[in-house]
Amino acid sequence: MTAHEITLTVNGEEVREAVEPRTTLVDFLRDTLGLTGSHVGCEHGVCGACSVRLDGAVVRGCLTLAVQCDGHKVETIEGASDSGAIADLQEAFRTRNALQCGYCTPAMLLTAAELLAGGGVPSRAAIREHLSGNYCRCTGYHAIIDAVEAVARVRAGATS
Amino acid sequence: MKPAPFDYARARSVEHAVELLGREGARVLAGGQSLIATLNMRLSHPSLLVDINEVTGLDRIARRNGHIEIGALVRHVQAERSAEIAQTAPLVARALPHIGHPAIRNRGTIGGSIAFADPAAELPACLLALDGEVEIAGPAGKRTVKADDFFQGLFETALGPRDVLIAIRLPAATHDTRVGFAELARRHGDYAMVGLAAAARANGTKLTDVRLVFFGVGSTPVRARDAEAALAAGDLEAGVKALARNLDPPDDVQATGAVKKHLAGVLLRRVARQLTEAPQ
């Protein structure tokens, strides 16, 4: 099974590596690039811990192959965090205890950021629905919904 | 788990994909939201994945000759945001939010959902309820297969090993089109325990051309033909009773067959109400 040379952009930087076709995107990010903020949970698309952005859309890192990302743009929690774009969301998670062990948090943040990018203040039901594919085994979710809702209100206030 | 090794090739065109599929054990990779999960669990062992994601022209939604054509690579999220689909395929629009989760819908494709043909999936049932058709490219060229002939068994369709599903075609909704959709799942985004996709034509206060397609109740989406006739005759109670004859769901991890049968009746009552409502 031949390795493929791939060139992609990860967090704004061009990366060139050889990958085996069977390497999933999340394993590539973690094991080859050392970006361990994306987590591996169920490995069949259910838990959401491996979520990353592919060409701007949040996808499952375990249901995408690294080789498919040749020529594409990937952004991980490291990139989103360093850019400062989700600093308010991170702060709200911290203040409201929306994380305990933190395993689901990077993916939860990226998924919440995608919802909030749509603008407005989504209902709590809409927040729950958007986060329904991200499992958290610690918090019972309420604090996460609170944090996302709070940020949406602040952002809406700040822009209106 | 991690997938067993396989080779990978990017198709440059539909013809190139068909050519690549000539290798024994090759499989098409579209959105990968079911396929890659089965690879990770080592439930499937392809020798080669033929990635069609970079083939241009397969991600279009177009209306032509009273039909709406949805390209195989249209992602669920793209379909969800499509005004064209909301207007001309309202049943599909209703079903889409039930598919997986947002991140799955960002990547999963319409063609993949149909070609994979999971018996508990929403879109195969919609295709069948709408009397749609599937456009296929294969070694002998293109052909069209009606939904009624497409779903043949558990994960078995009219697609041969060298075929690529390139689009689905649905009759565009008109003023008298009525649709209904409901499913019962244990958690949002899970596969349904039982679901129902329905379409009909309103004729005054009556319904004609009723098509009721249940999913999660057998090895393929299942039409409940006696119940369809009962609804066309305006007799919902007879329709619910007829389900006992039309459906024979096996027990599975989600529910026993008896529970599924009961739930099918619950869904039929809900969907029958939707079918009598005029679209907004």
Short mmCIF file of C-alpha atoms in Angstrom, two decimals:
data_model
loop_
_atom_site.label_atom_id
_atom_site.label_comp_id
_atom_site.label_asym_id
_atom_site.label_seq_id
_atom_site.Cartn_x
_atom_site.Cartn_y
_atom_site.Cartn_z
CA MET A 1 0.00 0.00 0.00
CA THR A 2 1.90 2.99 -1.30
CA ALA A 3 2.28 6.11 0.75
CA HIS A 4 1.00 9.29 -0.86
CA GLU A 5 2.76 12.61 -0.77
CA ILE A 6 0.24 15.25 0.30
CA THR A 7 0.45 19.03 0.54
CA LEU A 8 -2.11 20.85 2.60
CA THR A 9 -2.52 23.96 4.71
CA VAL A 10 -2.79 23.34 8.44
CA ASN A 11 -3.55 26.34 10.62
CA GLY A 12 -2.32 28.63 7.88
CA GLU A 13 0.99 26.85 7.27
CA GLU A 14 1.79 24.66 4.32
CA VAL A 15 2.57 21.09 5.28
CA ARG A 16 4.07 18.40 3.07
CA GLU A 17 4.08 14.81 4.30
CA ALA A 18 3.85 11.24 3.10
CA VAL A 19 0.79 9.40 4.41
CA GLU A 20 -0.61 5.92 4.15
CA PRO A 21 -4.11 6.02 2.65
CA ARG A 22 -5.59 4.44 5.77
CA THR A 23 -4.38 7.23 8.05
CA THR A 24 -7.33 9.26 9.28
CA LEU A 25 -7.05 13.03 9.40
CA VAL A 26 -7.12 13.11 13.19
CA ASP A 27 -4.34 10.53 13.50
CA PHE A 28 -2.29 12.48 10.96
CA LEU A 29 -2.74 15.72 12.90
CA ARG A 30 -1.89 14.11 16.22
CA ASP A 31 0.79 11.58 15.34
CA THR A 32 2.53 13.16 12.35
CA LEU A 33 2.14 16.85 13.11
CA GLY A 34 1.98 16.65 16.91
CA LEU A 35 -1.23 18.68 17.07
CA THR A 36 -2.80 16.80 19.96
CA GLY A 37 -5.66 19.22 20.65
CA SER A 38 -7.94 17.15 18.41
CA HIS A 39 -8.90 14.06 20.37
CA VAL A 40 -9.64 10.50 19.38
CA GLY A 41 -12.70 9.02 20.99
CA CYS A 42 -14.97 6.48 19.38
CA GLU A 43 -13.31 6.39 15.94
CA HIS A 44 -16.61 5.85 14.17
CA GLY A 45 -18.12 9.29 14.01
CA VAL A 46 -20.34 9.21 17.05
CA CYS A 47 -18.58 11.11 19.85
CA GLY A 48 -17.36 14.18 17.95
CA ALA A 49 -14.11 14.56 19.95
CA CYS A 50 -12.02 14.58 16.74
CA SER A 51 -13.83 17.52 15.11
CA VAL A 52 -11.66 19.82 12.99
CA ARG A 53 -12.33 22.33 10.23
CA LEU A 54 -11.84 21.21 6.65
CA ASP A 55 -12.11 24.08 4.17
CA GLY A 56 -13.98 25.99 6.87
CA ALA A 57 -16.59 23.34 7.72
CA VAL A 58 -16.45 21.31 10.92
CA VAL A 59 -15.99 17.62 10.09
CA ARG A 60 -15.13 14.42 11.88
CA GLY A 61 -11.37 13.89 11.87
CA CYS A 62 -11.95 10.15 12.20
CA LEU A 63 -14.25 9.97 9.16
CA THR A 64 -11.92 11.85 6.83
CA LEU A 65 -8.70 10.40 5.47
CA ALA A 66 -5.56 12.53 5.57
CA VAL A 67 -4.89 11.67 1.93
CA GLN A 68 -8.21 13.27 0.97
CA CYS A 69 -6.98 16.60 2.36
CA ASP A 70 -4.28 16.99 -0.29
CA GLY A 71 -4.73 20.52 -1.64
CA HIS A 72 -7.16 21.51 1.10
CA LYS A 73 -7.17 23.67 4.23
CA VAL A 74 -7.40 22.22 7.70
CA GLU A 75 -7.78 24.17 10.91
CA THR A 76 -7.53 22.62 14.36
CA ILE A 77 -8.28 23.90 17.83
CA GLU A 78 -4.65 25.05 18.02
CA GLY A 79 -5.17 27.37 15.05
CA ALA A 80 -8.58 28.59 16.18
CA SER A 81 -7.27 29.23 19.67
CA ASP A 82 -4.07 31.01 18.60
CA SER A 83 -5.98 33.31 16.25
CA GLY A 84 -8.01 34.64 19.17
CA ALA A 85 -11.22 34.13 17.19
CA ILE A 86 -12.83 31.98 19.89
CA ALA A 87 -11.27 33.65 22.94
CA ASP A 88 -14.69 34.82 24.19
CA LEU A 89 -16.08 31.30 23.87
CA GLN A 90 -13.10 29.81 25.72
CA GLU A 91 -13.46 32.36 28.49
CA ALA A 92 -17.20 31.65 28.81
CA PHE A 93 -16.51 27.90 29.04
CA ARG A 94 -14.01 28.58 31.83
CA THR A 95 -16.23 30.98 33.77
CA ARG A 96 -19.29 28.77 33.61
CA ASN A 97 -17.56 25.47 34.32
CA ALA A 98 -18.50 24.20 30.87
CA LEU A 99 -15.57 21.80 30.97
CA GLN A 100 -14.28 19.38 33.53
CA CYS A 101 -11.86 16.82 32.09
CA GLY A 102 -11.59 18.85 28.88
CA TYR A 103 -11.52 15.89 26.51
CA CYS A 104 -14.54 17.02 24.50
CA THR A 105 -13.78 20.73 24.82
CA PRO A 106 -11.70 21.47 21.69
CA ALA A 107 -14.35 19.89 19.47
CA MET A 108 -17.17 21.44 21.48
CA LEU A 109 -15.59 24.87 20.95
CA LEU A 110 -15.18 24.42 17.19
CA THR A 111 -18.72 23.13 16.83
CA ALA A 112 -20.16 25.97 18.94
CA ALA A 113 -18.09 28.49 16.97
CA GLU A 114 -19.61 27.17 13.74
CA LEU A 115 -23.12 27.72 15.09
CA LEU A 116 -22.30 31.20 16.36
CA ALA A 117 -20.72 32.15 13.04
CA GLY A 118 -24.27 32.03 11.65
CA GLY A 119 -25.01 35.14 13.74
CA GLY A 120 -27.93 36.02 15.99
CA VAL A 121 -28.81 34.37 19.28
CA PRO A 122 -29.81 30.78 18.64
CA SER A 123 -32.44 29.25 20.94
CA ARG A 124 -31.28 26.80 23.58
CA ALA A 125 -32.95 24.08 21.54
CA ALA A 126 -30.97 25.11 18.47
CA ILE A 127 -27.74 25.11 20.49
CA ARG A 128 -28.52 21.62 21.81
CA GLU A 129 -29.32 20.39 18.33
CA HIS A 130 -26.10 21.81 16.89
CA LEU A 131 -24.01 20.27 19.66
CA SER A 132 -25.91 16.97 19.61
CA GLY A 133 -23.06 15.21 17.84
CA ASN A 134 -20.51 16.10 20.52
CA TYR A 135 -20.52 13.95 23.61
CA CYS A 136 -19.49 15.26 27.02
CA ARG A 137 -19.34 12.73 29.82
CA CYS A 138 -18.65 15.24 32.62
CA THR A 139 -20.74 18.37 32.55
CA GLY A 140 -24.27 17.23 31.82
CA TYR A 141 -24.27 19.81 29.00
CA HIS A 142 -26.23 22.57 30.76
CA ALA A 143 -23.15 24.67 31.49
CA ILE A 144 -22.01 24.27 27.88
CA ILE A 145 -25.37 25.48 26.57
CA ASP A 146 -25.20 28.38 29.05
CA ALA A 147 -21.73 29.36 27.85
CA VAL A 148 -22.64 29.24 24.16
CA GLU A 149 -25.84 31.18 24.75
CA ALA A 150 -24.03 33.82 26.80
CA VAL A 151 -21.43 34.38 24.08
CA ALA A 152 -24.15 34.61 21.43
CA ARG A 153 -25.90 37.31 23.48
CA VAL A 154 -22.73 39.30 24.01
CA ARG A 155 -21.74 39.04 20.35
CA ALA A 156 -25.24 40.05 19.20
CA GLY A 157 -25.17 43.00 21.59
CA ALA A 158 -21.76 44.02 20.44
CA THR A 159 -22.73 44.07 16.79
CA SER A 160 -26.19 45.61 17.00
CA MET B 1 -9.78 0.74 15.75
CA LYS B 2 -7.76 1.63 12.68
CA PRO B 3 -8.55 0.57 9.10
CA ALA B 4 -6.75 -2.30 7.41
CA PRO B 5 -4.46 -1.08 4.60
CA PHE B 6 -5.93 -0.16 1.23
CA ASP B 7 -4.87 1.78 -1.83
CA TYR B 8 -6.27 5.17 -2.73
CA ALA B 9 -6.87 6.92 -6.03
CA ARG B 10 -8.48 10.21 -6.85
CA ALA B 11 -10.85 10.05 -9.77
CA ARG B 12 -10.52 12.96 -12.20
CA SER B 13 -13.87 12.32 -13.86
CA VAL B 14 -16.80 9.92 -13.70
CA GLU B 15 -15.27 7.90 -16.56
CA HIS B 16 -11.96 7.74 -14.70
CA ALA B 17 -13.80 6.52 -11.58
CA VAL B 18 -15.50 3.75 -13.57
CA GLU B 19 -12.13 2.76 -14.98
CA LEU B 20 -10.49 2.69 -11.53
CA LEU B 21 -13.37 0.59 -10.20
CA GLY B 22 -12.29 -2.17 -12.57
CA ARG B 23 -9.95 -3.43 -9.89
CA GLU B 24 -11.29 -6.28 -7.75
CA GLY B 25 -12.38 -5.02 -4.32
CA ALA B 26 -12.43 -1.34 -5.28
CA ARG B 27 -15.06 0.92 -3.72
CA VAL B 28 -16.27 4.46 -4.26
CA LEU B 29 -15.45 6.99 -1.55
CA ALA B 30 -17.81 9.98 -1.45
CA GLY B 31 -18.49 11.74 1.87
CA GLY B 32 -17.20 8.70 3.72
CA GLN B 33 -19.45 9.21 6.73
CA SER B 34 -20.60 5.58 6.70
CA LEU B 35 -17.79 3.97 4.71
CA ILE B 36 -14.88 5.27 6.80
CA ALA B 37 -16.66 4.24 10.00
CA THR B 38 -16.93 0.69 8.64
CA LEU B 39 -13.24 0.81 7.65
CA ASN B 40 -12.26 1.93 11.15
CA MET B 41 -14.26 -0.94 12.61
CA ARG B 42 -12.79 -3.31 10.02
CA LEU B 43 -16.25 -4.27 8.84
CA SER B 44 -15.17 -3.63 5.26
CA HIS B 45 -11.86 -4.33 3.56
CA PRO B 46 -11.65 -2.63 0.17
CA SER B 47 -8.48 -3.10 -1.86
CA LEU B 48 -8.78 0.40 -3.31
CA LEU B 49 -10.80 3.49 -2.50
CA VAL B 50 -11.80 5.53 -5.53
CA ASP B 51 -12.27 9.05 -4.19
CA ILE B 52 -14.83 10.95 -6.28
CA ASN B 53 -14.78 14.11 -4.13
CA GLU B 54 -12.69 16.05 -6.64
CA VAL B 55 -14.81 15.17 -9.68
CA THR B 56 -16.32 18.41 -10.92
CA GLY B 57 -19.96 18.80 -11.87
CA LEU B 58 -21.41 16.30 -9.39
CA ASP B 59 -22.36 18.88 -6.77
CA ARG B 60 -25.14 20.66 -8.63
CA ILE B 61 -28.79 21.08 -7.79
CA ALA B 62 -30.73 21.80 -10.96
CA ARG B 63 -34.35 22.01 -11.95
CA ARG B 64 -35.24 20.70 -15.38
CA ASN B 65 -38.36 19.42 -17.13
CA GLY B 66 -40.51 19.20 -14.02
CA HIS B 67 -37.79 17.41 -12.09
CA ILE B 68 -35.16 18.40 -9.61
CA GLU B 69 -31.81 16.77 -10.09
CA ILE B 70 -29.46 16.52 -7.14
CA GLY B 71 -25.85 15.64 -7.94
CA ALA B 72 -24.28 12.77 -6.03
CA LEU B 73 -21.70 15.00 -4.34
CA VAL B 74 -24.21 17.53 -3.01
CA ARG B 75 -23.48 17.51 0.70
CA HIS B 76 -26.34 17.27 3.16
CA VAL B 77 -25.62 20.78 4.42
CA GLN B 78 -25.72 22.18 0.89
CA ALA B 79 -29.10 20.52 0.32
CA GLU B 80 -30.35 21.81 3.66
CA ARG B 81 -29.54 25.39 2.66
CA SER B 82 -30.92 25.04 -0.86
CA ALA B 83 -33.98 27.18 -1.59
CA GLU B 84 -34.54 25.04 -4.68
CA ILE B 85 -34.85 21.86 -2.61
CA ALA B 86 -37.04 23.55 0.01
CA GLN B 87 -39.40 24.56 -2.77
CA THR B 88 -39.35 21.61 -5.13
CA ALA B 89 -38.48 18.71 -2.81
CA PRO B 90 -40.09 19.63 0.54
CA LEU B 91 -40.02 16.00 1.71
CA VAL B 92 -36.23 15.94 1.39
CA ALA B 93 -36.03 19.31 3.16
CA ARG B 94 -38.03 17.88 6.07
CA ALA B 95 -35.90 14.75 6.29
CA LEU B 96 -32.45 16.35 6.11
CA PRO B 97 -32.26 17.75 9.67
CA HIS B 98 -32.81 14.20 10.98
CA ILE B 99 -29.65 12.89 9.34
CA GLY B 100 -26.77 12.46 11.80
CA HIS B 101 -25.34 15.66 13.24
CA PRO B 102 -24.18 18.95 11.71
CA ALA B 103 -20.57 17.77 11.30
CA ILE B 104 -21.79 14.61 9.55
CA ARG B 105 -24.05 16.66 7.28
CA ASN B 106 -21.14 18.98 6.44
CA ARG B 107 -19.34 16.07 4.81
CA GLY B 108 -21.94 13.42 3.98
CA THR B 109 -23.38 13.38 0.47
CA ILE B 110 -26.82 12.77 -1.00
CA GLY B 111 -25.40 10.18 -3.41
CA GLY B 112 -23.58 8.40 -0.62
CA SER B 113 -26.72 8.08 1.49
CA ILE B 114 -28.62 6.58 -1.44
CA ALA B 115 -25.82 4.29 -2.64
CA PHE B 116 -25.03 2.99 0.86
CA ALA B 117 -28.76 2.22 1.26
CA ASP B 118 -28.85 1.80 5.00
CA PRO B 119 -32.34 0.44 5.68
CA ALA B 120 -32.76 2.85 8.60
CA ALA B 121 -31.64 5.92 6.63
CA GLU B 122 -33.93 8.80 5.72
CA LEU B 123 -33.02 9.62 2.13
CA PRO B 124 -33.57 6.19 0.53
CA ALA B 125 -37.10 6.28 1.95
CA CYS B 126 -37.65 9.79 0.58
CA LEU B 127 -36.43 8.76 -2.87
CA LEU B 128 -38.86 5.85 -2.89
CA ALA B 129 -41.77 7.90 -1.50
CA LEU B 130 -41.26 10.52 -4.21
CA ASP B 131 -41.08 7.89 -6.96
CA GLY B 132 -37.68 9.27 -7.86
CA GLU B 133 -34.93 7.77 -9.95
CA VAL B 134 -31.21 7.26 -9.79
CA GLU B 135 -28.75 8.09 -12.54
CA ILE B 136 -25.86 5.68 -12.77
CA ALA B 137 -22.65 5.67 -14.80
CA GLY B 138 -21.04 2.32 -15.48
CA PRO B 139 -18.77 0.54 -17.95
CA ALA B 140 -21.60 0.42 -20.53
CA GLY B 141 -22.46 4.11 -20.18
CA LYS B 142 -25.24 5.85 -18.32
CA ARG B 143 -28.57 4.42 -17.23
CA THR B 144 -31.50 5.43 -15.09
CA VAL B 145 -33.09 3.18 -12.47
CA LYS B 146 -36.43 3.85 -10.76
CA ALA B 147 -36.34 3.96 -6.97
CA ASP B 148 -38.78 1.01 -6.87
CA ASP B 149 -36.11 -1.14 -8.57
CA PHE B 150 -33.05 0.39 -6.93
CA PHE B 151 -33.24 -0.91 -3.35
CA GLN B 152 -32.89 -4.67 -3.57
CA GLY B 153 -31.78 -6.01 -0.20
CA LEU B 154 -29.79 -5.25 2.92
CA PHE B 155 -27.21 -2.68 1.69
CA GLU B 156 -27.88 -4.07 -1.77
CA THR B 157 -28.86 -1.86 -4.67
CA ALA B 158 -28.98 -1.88 -8.44
CA LEU B 159 -25.40 -0.56 -8.42
CA GLY B 160 -22.85 -2.99 -9.79
CA PRO B 161 -19.23 -3.08 -8.59
CA ARG B 162 -18.10 -0.71 -11.37
CA ASP B 163 -21.05 1.66 -11.18
CA VAL B 164 -21.01 5.21 -9.85
CA LEU B 165 -24.22 6.87 -8.72
CA ILE B 166 -24.04 10.32 -10.29
CA ALA B 167 -27.37 11.96 -9.43
CA ILE B 168 -30.88 11.44 -8.17
CA ARG B 169 -33.92 12.88 -9.88
CA LEU B 170 -37.16 13.74 -8.12
CA PRO B 171 -40.42 15.01 -9.57
CA ALA B 172 -40.66 18.68 -8.60
CA ALA B 173 -43.46 19.42 -6.14
CA THR B 174 -46.52 21.17 -7.51
CA HIS B 175 -49.38 22.99 -5.75
CA ASP B 176 -51.19 19.72 -5.05
CA THR B 177 -48.16 17.80 -3.75
CA ARG B 178 -48.47 16.77 -0.11
CA VAL B 179 -45.63 15.31 1.91
CA GLY B 180 -45.13 14.05 5.43
CA PHE B 181 -42.13 12.90 7.42
CA ALA B 182 -41.61 11.63 10.95
CA GLU B 183 -39.21 9.35 12.72
CA LEU B 184 -38.64 8.08 16.22
CA ALA B 185 -35.04 7.84 17.39
CA ARG B 186 -33.72 7.29 20.89
CA ARG B 187 -31.41 10.30 20.62
CA HIS B 188 -31.29 13.09 18.08
CA GLY B 189 -29.07 12.08 15.18
CA ASP B 190 -29.28 8.36 15.84
CA TYR B 191 -30.64 6.08 13.19
CA ALA B 192 -34.40 5.87 13.54
CA MET B 193 -36.07 3.00 15.38
CA VAL B 194 -38.83 3.53 12.82
CA GLY B 195 -39.41 6.31 10.34
CA LEU B 196 -41.95 7.21 7.68
CA ALA B 197 -41.55 9.28 4.53
CA ALA B 198 -44.77 9.93 2.64
CA ALA B 199 -45.99 11.70 -0.45
CA ALA B 200 -49.42 12.13 -2.02
CA ARG B 201 -51.42 14.33 -4.32
CA ALA B 202 -54.32 16.37 -2.96
CA ASN B 203 -57.55 16.19 -4.93
CA GLY B 204 -60.09 18.35 -3.15
CA THR B 205 -60.34 16.85 0.32
CA LYS B 206 -59.07 13.47 -0.87
CA LEU B 207 -55.59 12.10 -1.41
CA THR B 208 -54.44 10.19 -4.47
CA ASP B 209 -51.12 8.59 -5.42
CA VAL B 210 -50.35 7.96 -1.77
CA ARG B 211 -46.89 6.49 -1.18
CA LEU B 212 -45.98 5.51 2.37
CA VAL B 213 -42.40 4.34 2.87
CA PHE B 214 -41.27 3.08 6.25
CA PHE B 215 -37.61 2.79 7.18
CA GLY B 216 -35.87 0.93 9.98
CA VAL B 217 -38.38 -1.89 9.60
CA GLY B 218 -36.67 -4.32 7.26
CA SER B 219 -33.72 -4.82 4.96
CA THR B 220 -34.79 -2.03 2.59
CA PRO B 221 -37.18 0.92 2.78
CA VAL B 222 -40.65 -0.68 2.73
CA ARG B 223 -43.81 0.57 1.00
CA ALA B 224 -47.00 -0.09 2.95
CA ARG B 225 -49.30 -0.60 -0.02
CA ASP B 226 -52.51 -1.58 1.78
CA ALA B 227 -52.12 1.39 4.08
CA GLU B 228 -51.58 3.60 1.03
CA ALA B 229 -54.88 2.39 -0.45
CA ALA B 230 -56.67 2.93 2.87
CA LEU B 231 -55.42 6.51 3.11
CA ALA B 232 -56.46 7.18 -0.47
CA ALA B 233 -59.91 5.92 0.54
CA GLY B 234 -59.87 8.36 3.45
CA ASP B 235 -59.77 5.62 6.09
CA LEU B 236 -56.83 6.25 8.45
CA GLU B 237 -57.96 3.58 10.94
CA ALA B 238 -57.93 0.95 8.20
CA GLY B 239 -54.50 2.26 7.20
CA VAL B 240 -53.12 1.78 10.70
CA LYS B 241 -54.63 -1.74 10.82
CA ALA B 242 -53.17 -2.56 7.42
CA LEU B 243 -49.65 -1.98 8.74
CA ALA B 244 -49.92 -5.32 10.54
CA ARG B 245 -50.05 -6.93 7.08
CA ASN B 246 -47.65 -4.61 5.30
CA LEU B 247 -44.80 -4.53 7.81
CA ASP B 248 -42.92 -7.33 9.46
CA PRO B 249 -40.03 -5.62 11.23
CA PRO B 250 -37.44 -7.92 12.77
CA ASP B 251 -36.22 -7.34 16.33
CA ASP B 252 -33.02 -5.32 16.46
CA VAL B 253 -30.85 -3.59 19.06
CA GLN B 254 -33.22 -0.64 19.13
CA ALA B 255 -36.57 -2.33 19.66
CA THR B 256 -38.51 -5.53 19.20
CA GLY B 257 -40.51 -6.02 16.03
CA ALA B 258 -43.72 -5.68 18.02
CA VAL B 259 -42.66 -2.28 19.38
CA LYS B 260 -41.64 -1.14 15.91
CA LYS B 261 -45.01 -2.20 14.52
CA HIS B 262 -46.77 -0.20 17.20
CA LEU B 263 -44.56 2.84 16.55
CA ALA B 264 -45.24 2.58 12.81
CA GLY B 265 -48.93 3.14 13.59
CA VAL B 266 -48.09 6.14 15.76
CA LEU B 267 -46.04 7.61 12.92
CA LEU B 268 -48.76 6.94 10.35
CA ARG B 269 -51.25 8.96 12.40
CA ARG B 270 -48.80 11.85 12.65
CA VAL B 271 -47.85 11.78 9.00
CA ALA B 272 -51.46 11.41 7.82
CA ARG B 273 -52.15 14.73 9.53
CA GLN B 274 -49.22 16.34 7.70
CA LEU B 275 -50.50 14.97 4.39
CA THR B 276 -53.82 16.74 4.75
CA GLU B 277 -52.21 20.12 5.44
CA ALA B 278 -51.68 22.47 2.54
CA PRO B 279 -48.06 23.60 2.20
CA GLN B 280 -47.26 27.05 3.59
#
